[in-house]
PDB file of C-alpha atoms in Angstrom:
ATOM      1  CA  GLU W 258     -28.901 -23.334  37.781  1.00  0.00           C
ATOM      2  CA  THR W 259     -25.526 -24.121  36.615  1.00  0.00           C
ATOM      3  CA  GLY W 260     -26.043 -22.869  32.995  1.00  0.00           C
ATOM      4  CA  VAL W 261     -26.069 -26.259  31.597  1.00  0.00           C
ATOM      5  CA  THR W 262     -29.514 -27.391  30.421  1.00  0.00           C
ATOM      6  CA  GLN W 263     -30.444 -31.075  29.545  1.00  0.00           C
ATOM      7  CA  THR W 264     -33.655 -32.123  27.856  1.00  0.00           C
ATOM      8  CA  PRO W 265     -35.800 -34.180  28.288  1.00  0.00           C
ATOM      9  CA  ARG W 266     -35.632 -34.675  32.108  1.00  0.00           C
ATOM     10  CA  HIS W 267     -37.198 -38.115  31.889  1.00  0.00           C
ATOM     11  CA  LEU W 268     -37.440 -40.563  29.156  1.00  0.00           C
ATOM     12  CA  VAL W 269     -38.972 -43.875  28.827  1.00  0.00           C
ATOM     13  CA  MET W 270     -38.148 -45.956  25.587  1.00  0.00           C
ATOM     14  CA  GLY W 271     -38.590 -49.407  24.230  1.00  0.00           C
ATOM     15  CA  MET W 272     -35.707 -51.399  23.291  1.00  0.00           C
ATOM     16  CA  THR W 273     -36.425 -50.859  19.449  1.00  0.00           C
ATOM     17  CA  ASN W 274     -36.901 -47.180  19.733  1.00  0.00           C
ATOM     18  CA  LYS W 275     -34.460 -44.367  18.638  1.00  0.00           C
ATOM     19  CA  LYS W 276     -34.237 -41.319  20.781  1.00  0.00           C
ATOM     20  CA  SER W 277     -31.953 -38.446  21.401  1.00  0.00           C
ATOM     21  CA  LEU W 278     -30.794 -36.604  24.493  1.00  0.00           C
ATOM     22  CA  LYS W 279     -29.913 -32.932  24.189  1.00  0.00           C
ATOM     23  CA  CYS W 280     -27.512 -30.787  26.267  1.00  0.00           C
ATOM     24  CA  GLU W 281     -26.905 -27.142  25.767  1.00  0.00           C
ATOM     25  CA  GLN W 282     -24.600 -24.636  27.573  1.00  0.00           C
ATOM     26  CA  HIS W 283     -23.951 -20.936  26.880  1.00  0.00           C
ATOM     27  CA  LEU W 284     -21.109 -20.456  29.322  1.00  0.00           C
ATOM     28  CA  GLY W 285     -18.559 -20.274  26.701  1.00  0.00           C
ATOM     29  CA  HIS W 286     -16.885 -23.523  27.577  1.00  0.00           C
ATOM     30  CA  ASN W 287     -14.899 -25.526  25.037  1.00  0.00           C
ATOM     31  CA  ALA W 288     -15.346 -29.008  26.419  1.00  0.00           C
ATOM     32  CA  MET W 289     -18.562 -31.096  26.869  1.00  0.00           C
ATOM     33  CA  TYR W 290     -18.922 -34.396  28.467  1.00  0.00           C
ATOM     34  CA  TRP W 291     -21.414 -37.152  28.754  1.00  0.00           C
ATOM     35  CA  TYR W 292     -21.531 -39.247  31.917  1.00  0.00           C
ATOM     36  CA  LYS W 293     -23.737 -42.237  33.052  1.00  0.00           C
ATOM     37  CA  GLN W 294     -24.751 -42.445  36.606  1.00  0.00           C
ATOM     38  CA  SER W 295     -26.127 -45.558  37.972  1.00  0.00           C
ATOM     39  CA  ALA W 296     -26.353 -47.510  41.262  1.00  0.00           C
ATOM     40  CA  LYS W 297     -23.552 -49.949  39.777  1.00  0.00           C
ATOM     41  CA  LYS W 298     -21.184 -47.194  38.911  1.00  0.00           C
ATOM     42  CA  PRO W 299     -22.021 -43.812  40.482  1.00  0.00           C
ATOM     43  CA  LEU W 300     -20.286 -41.655  37.893  1.00  0.00           C
ATOM     44  CA  GLU W 301     -18.951 -43.229  34.646  1.00  0.00           C
ATOM     45  CA  LEU W 302     -17.459 -40.964  31.855  1.00  0.00           C
ATOM     46  CA  MET W 303     -18.749 -41.914  28.408  1.00  0.00           C
ATOM     47  CA  PHE W 304     -17.471 -39.340  25.928  1.00  0.00           C
ATOM     48  CA  VAL W 305     -15.526 -36.056  25.944  1.00  0.00           C
ATOM     49  CA  TYR W 306     -15.645 -33.330  23.169  1.00  0.00           C
ATOM     50  CA  ASN W 307     -13.097 -30.500  23.008  1.00  0.00           C
ATOM     51  CA  PHE W 308     -13.747 -27.727  20.525  1.00  0.00           C
ATOM     52  CA  LYS W 309     -16.414 -30.054  18.833  1.00  0.00           C
ATOM     53  CA  GLU W 310     -13.783 -32.931  18.440  1.00  0.00           C
ATOM     54  CA  GLN W 311     -14.407 -36.154  20.282  1.00  0.00           C
ATOM     55  CA  THR W 312     -11.199 -36.588  22.404  1.00  0.00           C
ATOM     56  CA  GLU W 313     -12.406 -39.554  24.522  1.00  0.00           C
ATOM     57  CA  ASN W 314     -14.722 -42.763  24.106  1.00  0.00           C
ATOM     58  CA  ASN W 315     -14.591 -44.759  27.208  1.00  0.00           C
ATOM     59  CA  SER W 316     -15.381 -48.131  25.414  1.00  0.00           C
ATOM     60  CA  VAL W 317     -18.986 -47.080  25.066  1.00  0.00           C
ATOM     61  CA  PRO W 318     -21.302 -49.579  23.034  1.00  0.00           C
ATOM     62  CA  SER W 319     -22.060 -48.263  19.543  1.00  0.00           C
ATOM     63  CA  ARG W 320     -25.922 -48.056  20.509  1.00  0.00           C
ATOM     64  CA  PHE W 321     -24.805 -44.844  22.231  1.00  0.00           C
ATOM     65  CA  SER W 322     -23.722 -42.282  19.327  1.00  0.00           C
ATOM     66  CA  PRO W 323     -22.749 -38.863  20.405  1.00  0.00           C
ATOM     67  CA  GLU W 324     -22.785 -35.712  18.259  1.00  0.00           C
ATOM     68  CA  CYS W 325     -21.242 -32.166  18.932  1.00  0.00           C
ATOM     69  CA  PRO W 326     -22.315 -29.824  16.134  1.00  0.00           C
ATOM     70  CA  ASN W 327     -20.774 -26.883  18.079  1.00  0.00           C
ATOM     71  CA  SER W 328     -19.206 -25.970  21.248  1.00  0.00           C
ATOM     72  CA  SER W 329     -22.617 -25.034  22.776  1.00  0.00           C
ATOM     73  CA  HIS W 330     -24.530 -28.275  21.962  1.00  0.00           C
ATOM     74  CA  LEU W 331     -24.225 -31.983  22.674  1.00  0.00           C
ATOM     75  CA  PHE W 332     -26.583 -34.762  21.732  1.00  0.00           C
ATOM     76  CA  LEU W 333     -26.608 -38.362  22.609  1.00  0.00           C
ATOM     77  CA  HIS W 334     -28.365 -40.505  20.073  1.00  0.00           C
ATOM     78  CA  LEU W 335     -29.797 -43.770  21.404  1.00  0.00           C
ATOM     79  CA  HIS W 336     -30.887 -46.764  19.491  1.00  0.00           C
ATOM     80  CA  THR W 337     -31.723 -50.563  20.364  1.00  0.00           C
ATOM     81  CA  LEU W 338     -30.719 -50.029  24.143  1.00  0.00           C
ATOM     82  CA  GLN W 339     -30.980 -52.626  26.670  1.00  0.00           C
ATOM     83  CA  PRO W 340     -32.724 -52.471  29.950  1.00  0.00           C
ATOM     84  CA  GLU W 341     -29.281 -52.297  31.876  1.00  0.00           C
ATOM     85  CA  ASP W 342     -28.800 -48.907  30.026  1.00  0.00           C
ATOM     86  CA  SER W 343     -31.489 -47.401  32.265  1.00  0.00           C
ATOM     87  CA  ALA W 344     -29.670 -44.631  34.312  1.00  0.00           C
ATOM     88  CA  LEU W 345     -29.240 -41.039  34.891  1.00  0.00           C
ATOM     89  CA  TYR W 346     -27.241 -39.487  31.964  1.00  0.00           C
ATOM     90  CA  LEU W 347     -25.421 -36.489  32.923  1.00  0.00           C
ATOM     91  CA  CYS W 348     -24.051 -33.673  30.722  1.00  0.00           C
ATOM     92  CA  ALA W 349     -21.256 -31.393  31.899  1.00  0.00           C
ATOM     93  CA  SER W 350     -19.043 -28.635  30.258  1.00  0.00           C
ATOM     94  CA  SER W 351     -15.876 -26.927  31.252  1.00  0.00           C
ATOM     95  CA  GLN W 352     -13.147 -24.804  29.885  1.00  0.00           C
ATOM     96  CA  GLY W 353     -11.240 -27.851  29.280  1.00  0.00           C
ATOM     97  CA  ARG W 354      -8.303 -26.766  31.410  1.00  0.00           C
ATOM     98  CA  GLY W 355      -7.272 -28.685  34.598  1.00  0.00           C
ATOM     99  CA  ASN W 356      -7.935 -25.793  37.121  1.00  0.00           C
ATOM    100  CA  THR W 357     -11.485 -25.255  36.165  1.00  0.00           C
ATOM    101  CA  GLU W 358     -14.501 -27.173  37.323  1.00  0.00           C
ATOM    102  CA  ALA W 359     -17.081 -28.823  35.535  1.00  0.00           C
ATOM    103  CA  PHE W 360     -20.598 -27.614  35.383  1.00  0.00           C
ATOM    104  CA  PHE W 361     -23.213 -30.263  35.239  1.00  0.00           C
ATOM    105  CA  GLY W 362     -26.739 -30.330  33.934  1.00  0.00           C
ATOM    106  CA  GLN W 363     -29.685 -31.854  35.892  1.00  0.00           C
ATOM    107  CA  GLY W 364     -29.489 -35.047  33.933  1.00  0.00           C
ATOM    108  CA  THR W 365     -32.021 -37.195  31.841  1.00  0.00           C
ATOM    109  CA  ARG W 366     -33.513 -40.060  33.758  1.00  0.00           C
ATOM    110  CA  LEU W 367     -33.820 -42.788  31.125  1.00  0.00           C
ATOM    111  CA  THR W 368     -35.796 -45.989  31.662  1.00  0.00           C
ATOM    112  CA  VAL W 369     -35.371 -48.755  28.974  1.00  0.00           C
ATOM    113  CA  VAL W 370     -38.317 -51.043  28.834  1.00  0.00           C
TER     114      VAL W 370
ATOM    115  CA  ALA J 140      -3.727 -43.394  34.870  1.00  0.00           C
ATOM    116  CA  GLN J 141      -5.230 -41.688  37.638  1.00  0.00           C
ATOM    117  CA  THR J 142      -7.549 -43.277  40.363  1.00  0.00           C
ATOM    118  CA  VAL J 143      -9.681 -41.727  42.934  1.00  0.00           C
ATOM    119  CA  THR J 144     -10.852 -43.644  45.968  1.00  0.00           C
ATOM    120  CA  GLN J 145     -13.672 -42.721  48.279  1.00  0.00           C
ATOM    121  CA  SER J 146     -13.674 -45.431  51.000  1.00  0.00           C
ATOM    122  CA  GLN J 147     -16.995 -44.407  52.800  1.00  0.00           C
ATOM    123  CA  PRO J 148     -20.011 -45.239  50.647  1.00  0.00           C
ATOM    124  CA  GLU J 149     -22.423 -43.642  53.358  1.00  0.00           C
ATOM    125  CA  MET J 150     -22.114 -41.283  56.274  1.00  0.00           C
ATOM    126  CA  SER J 151     -24.378 -39.682  58.615  1.00  0.00           C
ATOM    127  CA  VAL J 152     -23.812 -36.816  60.994  1.00  0.00           C
ATOM    128  CA  GLN J 153     -26.063 -34.835  63.546  1.00  0.00           C
ATOM    129  CA  GLU J 154     -27.040 -31.277  62.460  1.00  0.00           C
ATOM    130  CA  ALA J 155     -24.503 -28.774  63.641  1.00  0.00           C
ATOM    131  CA  GLU J 156     -21.868 -31.247  64.142  1.00  0.00           C
ATOM    132  CA  THR J 157     -18.685 -31.629  62.039  1.00  0.00           C
ATOM    133  CA  VAL J 158     -18.021 -34.541  59.562  1.00  0.00           C
ATOM    134  CA  THR J 159     -14.854 -35.459  57.493  1.00  0.00           C
ATOM    135  CA  LEU J 160     -15.227 -37.364  54.156  1.00  0.00           C
ATOM    136  CA  SER J 161     -12.384 -39.133  52.913  1.00  0.00           C
ATOM    137  CA  CYS J 162     -10.553 -39.247  49.439  1.00  0.00           C
ATOM    138  CA  THR J 163      -7.272 -40.697  48.296  1.00  0.00           C
ATOM    139  CA  TYR J 164      -5.877 -40.690  44.842  1.00  0.00           C
ATOM    140  CA  ASP J 165      -3.054 -42.021  42.883  1.00  0.00           C
ATOM    141  CA  THR J 166      -1.266 -40.301  40.084  1.00  0.00           C
ATOM    142  CA  SER J 167       2.287 -39.946  38.797  1.00  0.00           C
ATOM    143  CA  GLU J 168       1.582 -36.235  37.842  1.00  0.00           C
ATOM    144  CA  ASN J 169       3.082 -33.295  39.720  1.00  0.00           C
ATOM    145  CA  ASN J 170       0.885 -30.681  38.750  1.00  0.00           C
ATOM    146  CA  TYR J 171      -2.835 -31.337  39.197  1.00  0.00           C
ATOM    147  CA  TYR J 172      -6.042 -30.113  40.634  1.00  0.00           C
ATOM    148  CA  LEU J 173      -8.603 -31.704  43.142  1.00  0.00           C
ATOM    149  CA  PHE J 174     -12.294 -30.959  43.614  1.00  0.00           C
ATOM    150  CA  TRP J 175     -15.112 -31.783  45.841  1.00  0.00           C
ATOM    151  CA  TYR J 176     -18.586 -31.946  44.162  1.00  0.00           C
ATOM    152  CA  LYS J 177     -21.903 -31.869  45.821  1.00  0.00           C
ATOM    153  CA  GLN J 178     -24.929 -33.755  44.391  1.00  0.00           C
ATOM    154  CA  PRO J 179     -28.334 -33.104  46.428  1.00  0.00           C
ATOM    155  CA  PRO J 180     -31.163 -35.334  45.815  1.00  0.00           C
ATOM    156  CA  SER J 181     -32.851 -34.601  42.365  1.00  0.00           C
ATOM    157  CA  ARG J 182     -30.585 -31.671  41.901  1.00  0.00           C
ATOM    158  CA  GLN J 183     -27.615 -30.618  40.007  1.00  0.00           C
ATOM    159  CA  MET J 184     -24.049 -31.450  40.773  1.00  0.00           C
ATOM    160  CA  ILE J 185     -22.197 -28.303  41.880  1.00  0.00           C
ATOM    161  CA  LEU J 186     -18.805 -27.508  43.009  1.00  0.00           C
ATOM    162  CA  VAL J 187     -17.962 -27.445  46.605  1.00  0.00           C
ATOM    163  CA  ILE J 188     -14.279 -26.484  46.858  1.00  0.00           C
ATOM    164  CA  ARG J 189     -11.093 -27.004  44.676  1.00  0.00           C
ATOM    165  CA  GLN J 190      -7.286 -27.355  45.631  1.00  0.00           C
ATOM    166  CA  GLU J 191      -4.446 -26.764  43.441  1.00  0.00           C
ATOM    167  CA  ALA J 192      -1.700 -29.340  44.052  1.00  0.00           C
ATOM    168  CA  TYR J 193       1.019 -26.713  43.896  1.00  0.00           C
ATOM    169  CA  LYS J 194      -0.531 -24.792  46.905  1.00  0.00           C
ATOM    170  CA  GLN J 195       0.286 -26.014  50.346  1.00  0.00           C
ATOM    171  CA  GLN J 196      -2.541 -24.010  52.281  1.00  0.00           C
ATOM    172  CA  ASN J 197      -5.593 -26.041  52.448  1.00  0.00           C
ATOM    173  CA  ALA J 198      -8.757 -24.560  50.698  1.00  0.00           C
ATOM    174  CA  THR J 199     -11.651 -23.252  52.622  1.00  0.00           C
ATOM    175  CA  GLU J 200     -15.036 -22.174  51.568  1.00  0.00           C
ATOM    176  CA  ASN J 201     -17.171 -21.029  54.552  1.00  0.00           C
ATOM    177  CA  ARG J 202     -18.135 -24.222  56.309  1.00  0.00           C
ATOM    178  CA  PHE J 203     -16.057 -26.314  54.078  1.00  0.00           C
ATOM    179  CA  SER J 204     -12.423 -26.980  54.232  1.00  0.00           C
ATOM    180  CA  VAL J 205      -9.998 -29.571  52.926  1.00  0.00           C
ATOM    181  CA  ASN J 206      -7.148 -31.418  54.361  1.00  0.00           C
ATOM    182  CA  PHE J 207      -4.732 -31.852  51.589  1.00  0.00           C
ATOM    183  CA  GLN J 208      -1.902 -34.275  52.101  1.00  0.00           C
ATOM    184  CA  LYS J 209       0.103 -34.287  48.870  1.00  0.00           C
ATOM    185  CA  ALA J 210       2.786 -36.895  49.991  1.00  0.00           C
ATOM    186  CA  ALA J 211       0.039 -39.280  51.298  1.00  0.00           C
ATOM    187  CA  LYS J 212      -2.141 -38.336  48.129  1.00  0.00           C
ATOM    188  CA  SER J 213      -4.957 -37.545  50.568  1.00  0.00           C
ATOM    189  CA  PHE J 214      -7.816 -34.973  50.140  1.00  0.00           C
ATOM    190  CA  SER J 215     -10.372 -35.191  52.765  1.00  0.00           C
ATOM    191  CA  LEU J 216     -13.411 -32.724  52.916  1.00  0.00           C
ATOM    192  CA  LYS J 217     -14.523 -31.435  56.276  1.00  0.00           C
ATOM    193  CA  ILE J 218     -17.928 -29.882  56.855  1.00  0.00           C
ATOM    194  CA  SER J 219     -18.371 -27.859  59.929  1.00  0.00           C
ATOM    195  CA  ASP J 220     -21.711 -27.004  61.547  1.00  0.00           C
ATOM    196  CA  SER J 221     -23.607 -29.530  59.415  1.00  0.00           C
ATOM    197  CA  GLN J 222     -26.884 -28.335  58.023  1.00  0.00           C
ATOM    198  CA  LEU J 223     -29.683 -30.354  56.797  1.00  0.00           C
ATOM    199  CA  GLY J 224     -29.170 -28.745  53.352  1.00  0.00           C
ATOM    200  CA  ASP J 225     -25.785 -30.538  53.189  1.00  0.00           C
ATOM    201  CA  THR J 226     -27.350 -33.847  52.703  1.00  0.00           C
ATOM    202  CA  ALA J 227     -26.204 -35.012  49.271  1.00  0.00           C
ATOM    203  CA  MET J 228     -23.869 -37.262  47.393  1.00  0.00           C
ATOM    204  CA  TYR J 229     -20.326 -35.991  47.578  1.00  0.00           C
ATOM    205  CA  PHE J 230     -17.774 -36.797  44.827  1.00  0.00           C
ATOM    206  CA  CYS J 231     -13.934 -36.291  44.983  1.00  0.00           C
ATOM    207  CA  ALA J 232     -12.580 -35.514  41.694  1.00  0.00           C
ATOM    208  CA  PHE J 233      -9.041 -35.316  40.216  1.00  0.00           C
ATOM    209  CA  SER J 234      -8.038 -33.237  37.141  1.00  0.00           C
ATOM    210  CA  THR J 235      -4.797 -33.308  35.157  1.00  0.00           C
ATOM    211  CA  ASN J 236      -3.183 -30.083  33.868  1.00  0.00           C
ATOM    212  CA  ALA J 237      -4.650 -30.887  30.615  1.00  0.00           C
ATOM    213  CA  GLY J 238      -8.312 -31.108  31.940  1.00  0.00           C
ATOM    214  CA  LYS J 239      -8.516 -34.895  32.156  1.00  0.00           C
ATOM    215  CA  SER J 240     -10.942 -35.680  35.167  1.00  0.00           C
ATOM    216  CA  THR J 241     -11.478 -38.786  37.248  1.00  0.00           C
ATOM    217  CA  PHE J 242     -14.138 -38.987  39.788  1.00  0.00           C
ATOM    218  CA  GLY J 243     -14.449 -41.186  42.868  1.00  0.00           C
ATOM    219  CA  ASP J 244     -17.473 -43.361  43.515  1.00  0.00           C
ATOM    220  CA  GLY J 245     -19.014 -40.769  45.890  1.00  0.00           C
ATOM    221  CA  THR J 246     -20.104 -40.621  49.548  1.00  0.00           C
ATOM    222  CA  THR J 247     -23.739 -40.403  50.446  1.00  0.00           C
ATOM    223  CA  LEU J 248     -23.965 -37.947  53.467  1.00  0.00           C
ATOM    224  CA  THR J 249     -27.136 -37.657  55.418  1.00  0.00           C
ATOM    225  CA  VAL J 250     -27.508 -34.801  57.906  1.00  0.00           C
ATOM    226  CA  LYS J 251     -29.795 -35.819  60.755  1.00  0.00           C
ATOM    227  CA  PRO J 252     -31.900 -33.244  62.548  1.00  0.00           C
TER     228      PRO J 252
END
């Protein structure tokens, strides 16, 4: 266990559904990240939050909406997704400084039908 | 912008033998950090080893060591005495001083009995 917990572990949703992914860390980290992992692109950074403020959005479609209510929790709200959005979504956290590593959650395996 | 290139999508090695995974990067920064992460099948991604760019000495962690060539912008990972549990996807990552990370596309390593 790395100290970063993601729920749910698996999610199947229709294209018209709305769902949310949750990530939680109690490591005292200041930065939290969402990554998308798929066969097409093994590790693709989506969003970065530092001290609850979004500092990076890598041209992610608006059907993905992140939320960071505090430094320990990060959500990814999903709506009107496409089948090509099916992937493993990884959350990570770090101290936010260059010399510290990222701690990853186990990921949510998302399937859009 | 930083780029990280892992030129070997897949590799295999016999148990107890040594294998080297390659990684090259491109940056204009002088101070930065390099990491190797391991993602076993269906398990969380974890840090294997890290290297500070200002340190000339190559980092080692038990059976894992790196060959850091700053001028060549090369950061390879050597795994000695390979074990079945080393089977995983390995990601090379670069981090700026400010904590902005870039990951390579990964190398899938299979250790054969």
